[in-house]
Backbone as CSV, one residue per row, in Angstrom:
resi,resn,N_x,N_y,N_z,CA_x,CA_y,CA_z,C_x,C_y,C_z
1,MET,29.267,188.691,70.601,29.699,188.234,71.820,31.018,187.387,71.533
2,ASN,32.384,187.717,71.435,33.838,187.389,70.902,33.951,185.725,71.456
3,GLN,34.226,184.951,71.548,35.313,183.800,72.304,35.661,183.604,71.298
4,ASP,37.097,182.593,72.564,38.842,182.445,71.905,38.400,181.137,71.884
5,LEU,38.420,180.298,70.452,38.304,179.296,70.519,39.080,178.788,69.922
6,SER,40.507,178.687,70.625,41.707,178.132,69.910,41.848,176.979,70.814
7,ILE,42.580,176.148,70.318,42.933,174.913,70.894,43.727,174.736,72.459
8,VAL,44.497,176.014,72.952,45.158,176.476,74.205,43.909,176.273,74.989
9,ALA,42.961,177.336,74.293,41.825,177.752,75.375,40.675,177.341,75.348
10,LEU,40.522,176.268,74.556,39.752,175.267,74.532,39.712,173.368,76.027
11,ILE,41.322,173.755,75.496,42.047,173.002,76.480,42.076,173.346,78.309
12,LEU,42.110,175.171,77.782,42.072,175.711,79.492,40.462,175.279,80.054
13,HIS,39.595,175.319,79.457,38.719,176.317,79.744,37.300,174.620,80.362
14,ALA,38.399,173.702,78.958,37.899,172.219,79.486,38.004,171.600,80.776
15,SER,36.222,171.111,81.391,36.174,170.417,82.507,38.091,169.200,83.172
16,LEU,38.242,169.696,84.254,38.320,168.451,84.945,39.026,166.943,84.488
17,PRO,37.637,166.144,84.335,38.202,164.340,83.707,38.910,164.815,81.493
18,VAL,38.337,166.199,81.233,38.622,166.270,79.645,40.233,166.672,79.764
19,GLN,40.464,167.379,80.367,41.920,167.226,80.765,42.697,166.548,81.012
20,LEU,42.211,165.815,82.101,43.219,164.376,82.530,43.543,163.299,80.722
21,VAL,42.258,163.392,79.869,42.296,163.064,79.432,42.922,162.553,78.328
22,ILE,43.284,164.924,77.572,44.126,165.201,77.469,45.240,165.063,77.598
23,ALA,45.472,165.295,78.652,46.829,165.293,78.781,47.631,163.083,79.037
24,ALA,46.781,162.332,79.481,46.830,160.943,78.924,47.727,161.145,77.784
25,LEU,46.941,161.408,76.548,46.775,161.073,75.044,47.931,161.802,74.570
26,LEU,49.222,162.550,75.282,50.063,163.807,75.125,50.772,163.560,75.744
27,PHE,50.868,162.632,77.091,51.662,162.135,77.126,52.043,160.395,76.226
28,MET,50.941,159.611,75.608,51.007,158.808,75.434,52.202,159.133,73.819
29,SER,51.584,160.027,73.124,52.042,160.542,72.433,53.289,160.728,72.040
30,LEU,54.048,162.120,73.045,55.152,161.237,73.881,55.840,160.507,73.927
31,ALA,55.575,159.668,74.384,55.760,157.797,74.208,55.849,156.672,72.835
32,SER,55.500,158.170,72.030,55.299,156.873,70.997,56.282,157.264,70.088
33,TRP,56.826,158.727,69.724,57.052,159.369,69.595,58.677,158.836,69.742
34,SER,58.238,158.608,70.979,60.584,158.363,71.460,60.905,157.235,70.880
35,VAL,59.409,157.098,71.008,60.403,155.031,70.326,60.480,154.970,68.929
36,ILE,59.502,155.621,68.532,59.181,156.121,66.675,60.731,156.043,66.607
37,PHE,61.764,157.324,67.196,62.842,157.368,67.197,63.818,156.485,67.019
38,SER,63.703,156.187,68.001,64.650,154.932,68.096,65.110,153.641,67.845
39,LYS,63.495,153.860,67.387,63.899,151.932,66.290,63.914,152.436,65.321
40,PHE,63.876,153.612,64.827,63.988,153.952,63.065,65.499,153.306,63.546
41,THR,66.885,154.467,64.567,67.392,154.796,64.421,67.715,152.720,64.093
42,ALA,67.816,151.664,65.317,68.419,151.121,66.202,67.950,149.688,64.834
43,ILE,66.658,149.857,64.092,66.421,149.122,62.860,67.804,149.612,61.861
44,SER,67.906,150.747,61.376,68.625,151.709,60.087,70.136,150.615,60.310
45,ARG,71.029,151.182,61.938,71.840,149.790,61.907,71.723,148.728,62.130
46,ILE,70.969,147.514,62.745,70.197,147.049,62.687,70.403,146.776,61.087
47,ASN,70.539,146.868,59.966,70.304,146.430,58.397,72.041,146.981,57.861
48,SER,72.458,148.648,58.383,73.488,148.305,57.973,74.494,147.458,57.933
49,GLY,73.947,146.712,59.956,75.135,146.004,59.818,75.069,144.649,59.497
50,ASN,73.518,144.409,59.097,73.786,142.906,58.260,74.352,143.374,56.860
51,GLU,74.271,143.780,56.151,74.736,144.307,55.194,76.040,143.883,54.872
52,ALA,76.635,144.628,55.662,77.876,144.540,55.319,78.541,143.749,55.947
53,PHE,77.817,142.878,57.184,78.584,141.351,57.428,78.565,140.504,56.189
54,GLU,77.544,140.706,55.508,77.048,139.223,54.416,78.278,140.036,54.048
55,GLN,78.322,141.225,52.819,79.452,141.279,52.018,80.693,140.661,52.873
56,GLU,81.384,140.874,53.779,82.754,140.176,55.011,82.380,138.989,54.920
57,PHE,81.544,138.549,54.527,80.587,137.093,54.855,80.853,135.659,53.495
58,TRP,80.644,136.907,52.590,80.819,136.096,51.080,81.359,136.423,50.470
59,SER,82.497,137.544,50.649,83.671,137.626,50.534,85.174,136.671,49.722
60,GLY,84.077,135.447,50.457,85.608,134.308,50.412,86.296,134.557,52.222
61,LYS,86.643,134.762,53.263,86.987,135.254,53.743,87.078,133.356,54.872
62,ASN,88.645,133.411,55.752,88.353,131.647,56.011,87.560,132.070,56.876
63,LEU,86.672,131.075,57.255,85.552,131.070,58.373,85.952,131.163,59.885
64,ASN,87.453,130.777,60.109,87.762,130.260,61.780,88.328,132.302,61.092
65,GLU,89.106,132.537,61.026,89.460,134.225,60.565,88.075,134.920,60.723
66,LEU,87.037,134.459,60.175,85.897,135.316,59.595,84.761,135.193,61.586
67,TYR,85.621,133.734,62.483,84.423,133.535,63.767,85.546,134.187,64.879
68,ASN,86.887,134.322,64.759,87.378,135.078,65.473,87.472,136.733,65.563
69,GLY,87.085,137.528,64.659,87.256,138.569,64.227,85.860,139.188,65.141
70,VAL,84.380,138.166,65.518,83.444,138.555,65.253,83.268,138.043,67.140
71,ALA,83.559,137.049,67.433,82.880,135.837,68.619,83.286,137.079,69.909
72,ASN,84.254,137.777,69.745,84.563,138.664,70.928,83.832,140.450,71.144
73,LYS,83.104,140.751,69.642,82.342,141.257,70.382,80.361,142.265,70.958
74,THR,81.027,143.127,71.597,79.846,143.063,72.485,79.036,143.960,71.595
75,GLU,78.862,144.693,70.644,78.624,145.302,69.788,78.985,144.628,68.596
76,GLY,77.170,144.871,67.525,77.117,143.523,66.124,75.879,143.465,66.109
77,ALA,75.884,143.443,64.164,74.716,143.463,63.846,74.253,141.578,63.535
78,PRO,73.089,141.552,64.512,72.205,140.349,64.434,72.848,139.031,63.799
79,LEU,73.199,139.237,61.667,73.727,138.377,61.624,74.653,137.569,61.630
80,GLU,75.976,139.044,62.532,77.649,138.661,63.268,77.660,137.179,64.117
81,ARG,75.897,137.704,65.286,75.735,136.827,66.756,75.030,136.029,65.657
82,ILE,73.904,135.250,65.097,73.695,134.508,64.416,74.938,133.330,64.156
83,PHE,75.844,133.901,63.954,76.480,133.254,62.678,78.012,132.378,64.140
84,ALA,78.514,133.573,65.070,79.310,132.744,66.295,78.674,132.120,66.774
85,SER,77.540,131.749,67.072,76.709,131.392,68.386,76.403,129.689,67.246
86,GLY,75.928,129.564,65.973,76.342,128.569,65.044,77.870,128.056,65.012
87,MET,79.117,129.063,64.675,80.301,128.567,64.995,81.091,128.333,65.646
88,ARG,80.636,128.634,67.020,80.919,128.241,68.365,80.506,126.756,69.026
89,GLU,79.688,126.677,68.718,78.651,125.211,68.879,79.390,124.111,67.396
90,PHE,79.657,124.939,66.427,80.490,123.688,65.972,81.342,123.808,66.049
91,LEU,81.700,124.150,66.355,83.869,123.725,67.324,84.188,124.076,67.908
92,LYS,82.296,124.079,69.037,82.756,122.858,70.635,82.286,121.512,70.342
93,LEU,81.248,121.373,69.223,81.306,119.723,69.511,82.494,118.755,68.619
94,ARG,83.267,119.952,67.574,84.121,119.753,66.805,85.073,119.159,67.650
95,GLU,85.850,119.976,68.424,87.138,120.073,69.768,86.284,118.692,70.465
96,ARG,84.933,117.993,71.205,84.514,116.873,71.472,84.394,116.020,71.018
97,ARG,85.322,115.987,69.908,85.119,114.399,68.315,83.978,114.080,68.188
98,VAL,83.218,115.090,68.162,81.710,114.533,67.519,81.962,114.149,65.826
99,THR,81.481,113.083,65.624,82.451,113.431,63.924,80.915,112.821,63.458
100,GLU,79.174,112.743,63.660,78.871,112.725,63.267,77.417,113.898,62.514
101,PRO,78.545,114.203,61.249,77.510,115.232,60.084,76.428,115.870,60.737
102,THR,75.792,114.665,61.120,73.773,115.417,61.447,74.130,115.673,62.265
103,ALA,75.091,115.495,63.481,75.023,115.566,65.132,75.920,117.424,65.276
104,LEU,76.306,117.370,64.285,77.511,118.314,64.202,76.033,119.417,63.902
105,LEU,75.887,119.488,62.502,74.861,119.808,62.165,73.326,120.051,62.917
106,ASP,72.754,119.563,63.318,72.064,119.956,64.481,71.544,120.638,65.520
107,GLY,73.114,120.379,65.940,73.474,121.373,67.148,74.323,123.214,66.947
108,ALA,74.529,123.289,66.034,74.739,124.451,64.982,73.695,125.614,64.880
109,ARG,73.093,124.398,64.141,71.563,124.538,63.341,70.402,125.691,65.069
110,ARG,70.079,123.976,65.872,70.123,124.776,67.712,70.062,125.780,67.553
111,ALA,71.469,126.443,68.220,72.258,127.058,68.291,71.388,128.800,67.638
112,MET,72.097,127.982,66.221,71.732,129.405,65.383,70.544,129.700,65.447
113,ARG,69.278,129.081,66.022,67.918,129.169,66.118,67.447,129.760,66.533
114,ALA,67.884,130.046,67.912,68.075,130.153,69.387,68.858,132.044,69.224
115,SER,69.530,132.514,68.956,70.161,132.934,68.488,69.303,134.296,67.731
116,PHE,68.527,133.273,66.425,67.562,134.177,65.796,66.707,134.345,66.895
117,GLN,66.194,133.744,67.345,64.721,133.950,68.079,65.246,134.966,68.738
118,ARG,65.860,135.508,69.989,67.051,136.409,71.042,67.134,138.159,69.824
119,GLU,67.041,138.094,68.493,67.433,138.578,67.553,66.097,139.884,67.732
120,LEU,65.213,138.039,66.768,63.325,138.694,66.970,62.841,139.663,67.808
121,ASP,62.926,139.476,69.292,62.594,139.363,69.926,63.151,141.309,70.986
122,ALA,64.114,141.478,70.041,65.408,142.556,71.173,64.234,143.191,69.447
123,MET,63.944,142.522,68.465,63.810,143.742,67.010,62.575,143.871,67.576
124,GLU,61.840,142.814,67.923,60.404,143.362,67.851,60.627,144.603,69.348
125,SER,61.125,144.244,70.389,60.356,145.249,71.526,60.311,146.418,71.147
126,ASN,59.693,146.597,71.916,58.058,148.245,71.631,57.686,148.150,70.661
127,LEU,57.332,147.023,69.952,56.358,147.535,68.726,55.364,147.437,69.077
128,SER,55.002,146.306,70.490,53.325,145.688,71.037,52.883,147.522,71.742
129,PHE,53.618,147.842,71.917,53.473,149.812,72.482,53.288,150.896,71.754
130,LEU,53.997,150.749,70.296,53.124,151.110,69.306,51.770,150.532,68.871
131,ALA,51.868,149.625,68.811,49.773,148.861,68.944,49.453,149.298,69.635
132,SER,49.497,149.335,71.000,48.513,149.667,72.091,48.290,151.294,71.625
133,VAL,49.011,152.016,71.704,49.029,153.751,71.510,47.438,153.805,70.447
134,GLY,48.304,153.010,68.754,47.144,153.173,68.084,45.776,152.555,68.057
135,SER,46.319,152.083,69.057,44.908,151.102,68.970,43.690,151.625,70.207
136,VAL,43.844,151.720,71.297,43.531,152.803,72.173,42.726,153.932,72.561
137,SER,44.291,155.418,71.318,44.234,156.056,72.174,42.778,157.480,70.938
138,PRO,42.171,156.306,70.409,40.525,156.991,69.811,39.783,156.973,70.805
139,TYR,39.835,155.466,71.210,38.681,155.111,72.267,39.062,156.046,73.408
140,VAL,40.262,156.371,73.633,40.581,157.404,75.320,39.974,158.614,74.684
141,GLY,40.208,158.867,73.375,39.588,160.837,72.570,38.583,160.433,73.232
142,LEU,38.063,159.372,72.335,36.179,159.009,73.181,35.662,159.852,73.667
143,PHE,36.332,159.551,74.858,35.857,159.491,76.221,36.086,159.960,76.309
144,GLY,36.622,160.879,76.468,37.348,163.078,76.553,35.564,163.058,75.726
145,THR,35.920,163.217,74.749,34.036,163.564,74.367,33.568,163.789,75.184
146,ILE,32.903,162.798,74.732,31.517,161.715,75.130,31.580,162.660,77.160
147,TRP,32.326,162.355,77.333,32.215,163.490,78.779,32.138,164.636,78.806
148,GLY,32.257,165.243,78.025,32.592,166.789,77.285,31.514,167.417,76.838
149,ILE,30.787,166.730,76.632,29.323,166.692,75.593,28.608,166.679,76.622
150,MET,29.061,165.498,77.447,27.884,165.528,78.910,27.519,166.552,80.045
151,HIS,29.102,166.517,80.196,29.313,167.869,81.157,28.631,169.403,80.617
152,ALA,29.098,170.111,79.198,28.785,170.742,78.468,26.740,171.100,78.279
153,PHE,26.498,169.626,78.337,24.662,170.073,78.203,24.101,169.631,79.373
154,VAL,24.674,169.385,80.940,24.503,169.372,81.661,24.808,171.335,82.585
155,GLY,25.635,171.940,81.685,25.494,173.791,81.628,25.277,174.397,80.708
156,LEU,23.753,173.711,79.527,23.099,174.385,78.577,22.038,174.131,79.625
157,SER,21.834,172.716,80.375,19.980,172.502,80.483,19.910,174.005,81.947
158,ASN,21.175,174.563,82.455,20.044,174.976,83.546,19.850,177.414,82.901
159,LEU,20.284,176.514,81.500,19.853,178.093,81.025,18.449,178.862,80.455
160,GLN,18.172,179.554,80.246,17.018,180.186,79.842,16.657,180.455,78.206
161,GLN,17.930,180.519,77.788,18.047,180.279,76.118,18.759,179.134,75.520
162,VAL,19.014,178.856,74.053,20.266,177.528,73.611,20.783,178.155,72.489
163,THR,21.295,178.901,72.352,21.437,179.627,71.208,23.259,178.838,70.733
164,LEU,23.961,178.951,68.899,24.809,177.882,68.571,26.414,178.760,69.433
165,ALA,26.019,180.089,69.823,27.056,180.513,70.852,27.576,179.984,71.716
166,THR,26.410,178.913,72.317,26.467,178.883,73.638,26.564,177.389,74.018
167,VAL,26.684,176.828,72.457,26.606,175.428,72.687,27.779,174.909,72.427
168,ALA,28.362,176.146,71.367,28.994,175.407,69.864,30.873,175.095,70.800
169,PRO,31.106,176.489,72.590,32.617,176.196,73.288,32.530,174.849,74.064
170,GLY,31.643,174.599,74.209,31.045,173.448,75.101,31.388,172.192,73.727
171,ILE,31.164,172.340,73.223,31.288,170.942,71.701,32.910,170.977,71.389
172,ALA,33.486,172.050,71.801,34.992,172.732,70.727,35.466,171.640,71.883
173,GLU,34.930,172.175,72.943,36.207,172.015,74.422,35.878,169.663,74.428
174,ALA,35.329,169.458,74.257,35.150,168.272,73.886,35.869,167.305,72.812
175,LEU,35.290,168.237,71.614,35.492,167.371,70.439,37.089,167.715,69.958
176,VAL,38.099,168.210,71.179,39.757,168.015,71.496,40.150,167.085,72.157
177,ALA,39.542,166.282,72.590,40.123,165.166,72.905,40.323,164.124,71.367
178,THR,39.309,164.151,71.585,39.180,163.022,70.023,40.108,163.915,69.455
179,ALA,40.482,165.055,69.017,41.357,164.855,67.597,42.647,164.806,68.895
180,ILE,43.151,165.063,69.575,44.678,164.452,70.796,44.241,163.089,70.745
181,GLY,43.418,162.447,70.969,43.567,161.054,70.051,43.815,160.326,68.635
182,LEU,43.792,161.220,67.824,44.322,160.975,66.906,45.086,160.821,66.296
183,PHE,45.646,162.422,67.120,46.514,162.739,66.901,47.771,161.916,67.172
184,ALA,47.272,161.264,68.062,48.458,160.411,69.209,48.593,159.056,68.672
185,ALA,47.677,158.082,67.702,47.186,157.600,66.925,47.761,156.880,65.886
186,ILE,47.671,158.143,65.295,48.346,157.764,63.678,49.422,157.590,63.243
187,PRO,50.108,158.158,64.327,51.724,158.158,64.070,51.698,157.217,63.777
188,ALA,51.939,156.543,65.576,51.719,155.700,66.228,51.726,154.098,64.930
189,VAL,50.382,154.198,64.398,49.696,152.915,63.923,50.435,152.817,62.153
190,LEU,50.855,154.221,61.810,51.785,153.806,60.558,52.922,153.664,61.553
191,ALA,53.877,153.803,61.577,55.221,153.365,62.320,54.826,152.452,63.016
192,TYR,54.335,151.629,63.141,54.493,150.238,63.395,54.091,149.061,62.159
193,ASN,53.018,149.763,61.870,52.782,149.599,60.202,54.186,148.396,59.426
194,ARG,54.838,150.636,58.968,55.943,150.364,57.957,57.152,148.989,59.201
195,PHE,57.768,148.989,60.568,58.606,148.625,61.346,58.386,147.089,60.967
196,ALA,56.921,146.527,61.205,56.457,145.322,61.579,57.970,144.992,59.210
197,ARG,57.393,145.755,58.793,57.773,145.477,56.858,58.552,145.101,57.503
198,GLN,59.760,146.732,58.160,61.132,146.191,57.865,61.567,144.637,58.992
199,ILE,60.744,145.029,59.586,61.723,142.919,61.221,60.663,141.936,59.993
200,ASP,59.848,142.074,59.762,59.903,141.097,58.448,60.644,140.689,57.659
201,ARG,61.779,141.591,57.231,61.961,141.204,55.998,63.460,141.287,56.961
202,SER,63.915,141.864,57.596,64.722,141.229,58.155,65.102,140.284,58.869
203,ALA,64.082,139.571,58.905,64.043,138.002,59.890,64.000,137.521,58.565
204,ILE,63.068,137.488,57.146,63.700,136.401,56.467,65.166,136.411,56.025
205,THR,65.828,138.024,55.660,67.365,137.860,55.642,67.486,136.579,56.474
206,LEU,67.701,137.038,57.450,68.133,135.997,58.830,67.788,134.597,58.708
207,GLU,66.948,134.091,58.664,67.069,133.245,58.165,66.972,132.093,56.955
208,SER,67.400,133.484,55.838,68.233,132.332,54.870,69.509,132.095,54.679
209,PHE,70.675,132.986,55.632,71.235,132.677,56.509,71.053,131.728,56.751
210,ILE,70.896,131.736,57.885,71.048,130.651,58.762,71.251,129.395,57.804
211,GLU,70.464,128.870,56.668,69.958,127.906,55.502,71.217,128.124,54.888
212,GLU,71.856,129.106,55.089,73.037,128.802,53.593,74.369,128.305,54.310
213,PHE,74.570,129.504,55.729,75.642,129.461,56.522,75.771,127.243,56.937
214,SER,73.920,126.817,57.762,74.384,125.677,57.496,74.269,124.593,56.301
215,ASN,73.798,124.956,54.716,74.715,124.533,53.354,76.221,124.064,53.898
216,ILE,76.998,126.251,54.426,78.626,125.302,54.666,78.471,124.329,55.091
217,LEU,77.831,124.313,56.843,78.516,123.785,57.713,78.352,121.890,57.306
218,GLN,78.070,121.741,56.744,76.455,119.987,56.680,78.334,120.179,55.481
219,ARG,78.732,120.827,54.368,79.880,120.515,53.743,81.303,119.597,54.586
220,ASN,81.369,121.025,55.707,82.279,120.784,56.709,82.127,120.279,57.939
221,ALA,81.519,119.056,58.069,81.567,118.342,59.566,81.887,116.233,58.539
222,SER,81.494,116.527,57.221,82.127,115.602,56.263,83.036,115.364,56.444
223,GLN,84.220,116.444,56.500,85.158,116.577,56.720,86.366,116.125,57.759
224,PRO,87.374,115.573,57.813,88.136,114.883,58.924,88.851,116.143,60.040
225,ILE,88.771,115.692,61.483,88.767,116.645,62.492,90.403,116.652,62.503
226,ALA,90.290,118.483,62.104,91.627,118.468,62.459,92.293,120.183,61.875
227,GLY,93.013,120.181,63.658,92.940,121.902,63.695,91.920,122.193,64.526
228,THR,91.414,123.473,64.176,89.970,124.065,64.845,88.642,123.653,63.664
229,GLY,88.725,122.651,62.512,87.820,122.326,62.328,87.272,122.506,61.061
230,ALA,87.614,123.502,61.481,86.405,124.879,60.178,86.611,125.736,58.797
231,GLY,86.856,126.260,57.937,87.904,126.917,57.942,87.534,126.562,55.725
232,THR,86.726,126.260,55.761,86.359,126.237,54.351,85.017,126.409,54.263
233,ARG,84.504,126.915,52.737,83.475,127.061,52.385,82.940,125.571,51.217
């Protein structure tokens, strides 16, 4: 007796709990792929924006001109926003006639650190979802498999004679849930590890910029207040 053991046929003939498990796993897989594509695009845009701003920053352009160019941007790279927050706080303190270099530098660094944390939180958004899909999906699929095997054995208990032909379809239906669980988990785990490494590298870039820009502000903080306050390197 020929039986259709294709994936679609096995899913259609599976018990309702197994079908629900498979539907949940497929939804998780689609959601994780959506996150993967959106996160890939966002990180690529962040890296290219940071590189472009770094080149402009180290080209020797006046700090005040650079600040005026990025201060009112609604969309920009994380480095631009960190630079703008530090420069904004530095200029505000100079306008208030704060002359102590330590106070000027500490204020600018606190502003940049707060902006850095916001940028890091934004870059790490949805990573926890990928981690959850990668860790939970195999167990959800295993639950479906165990339930399917139990259902298959209960059905076999009513048969007088049990052969491989009668056992195979029920076991195959159950194992489909595990296969789909792995299908959902593996891309999520790989993407999570890749994005985590990229975000770590971006975080190092941002922290290095904060230190380098702080050194520049420290040199400007010791200069007398004149006009807008900071412009040299």
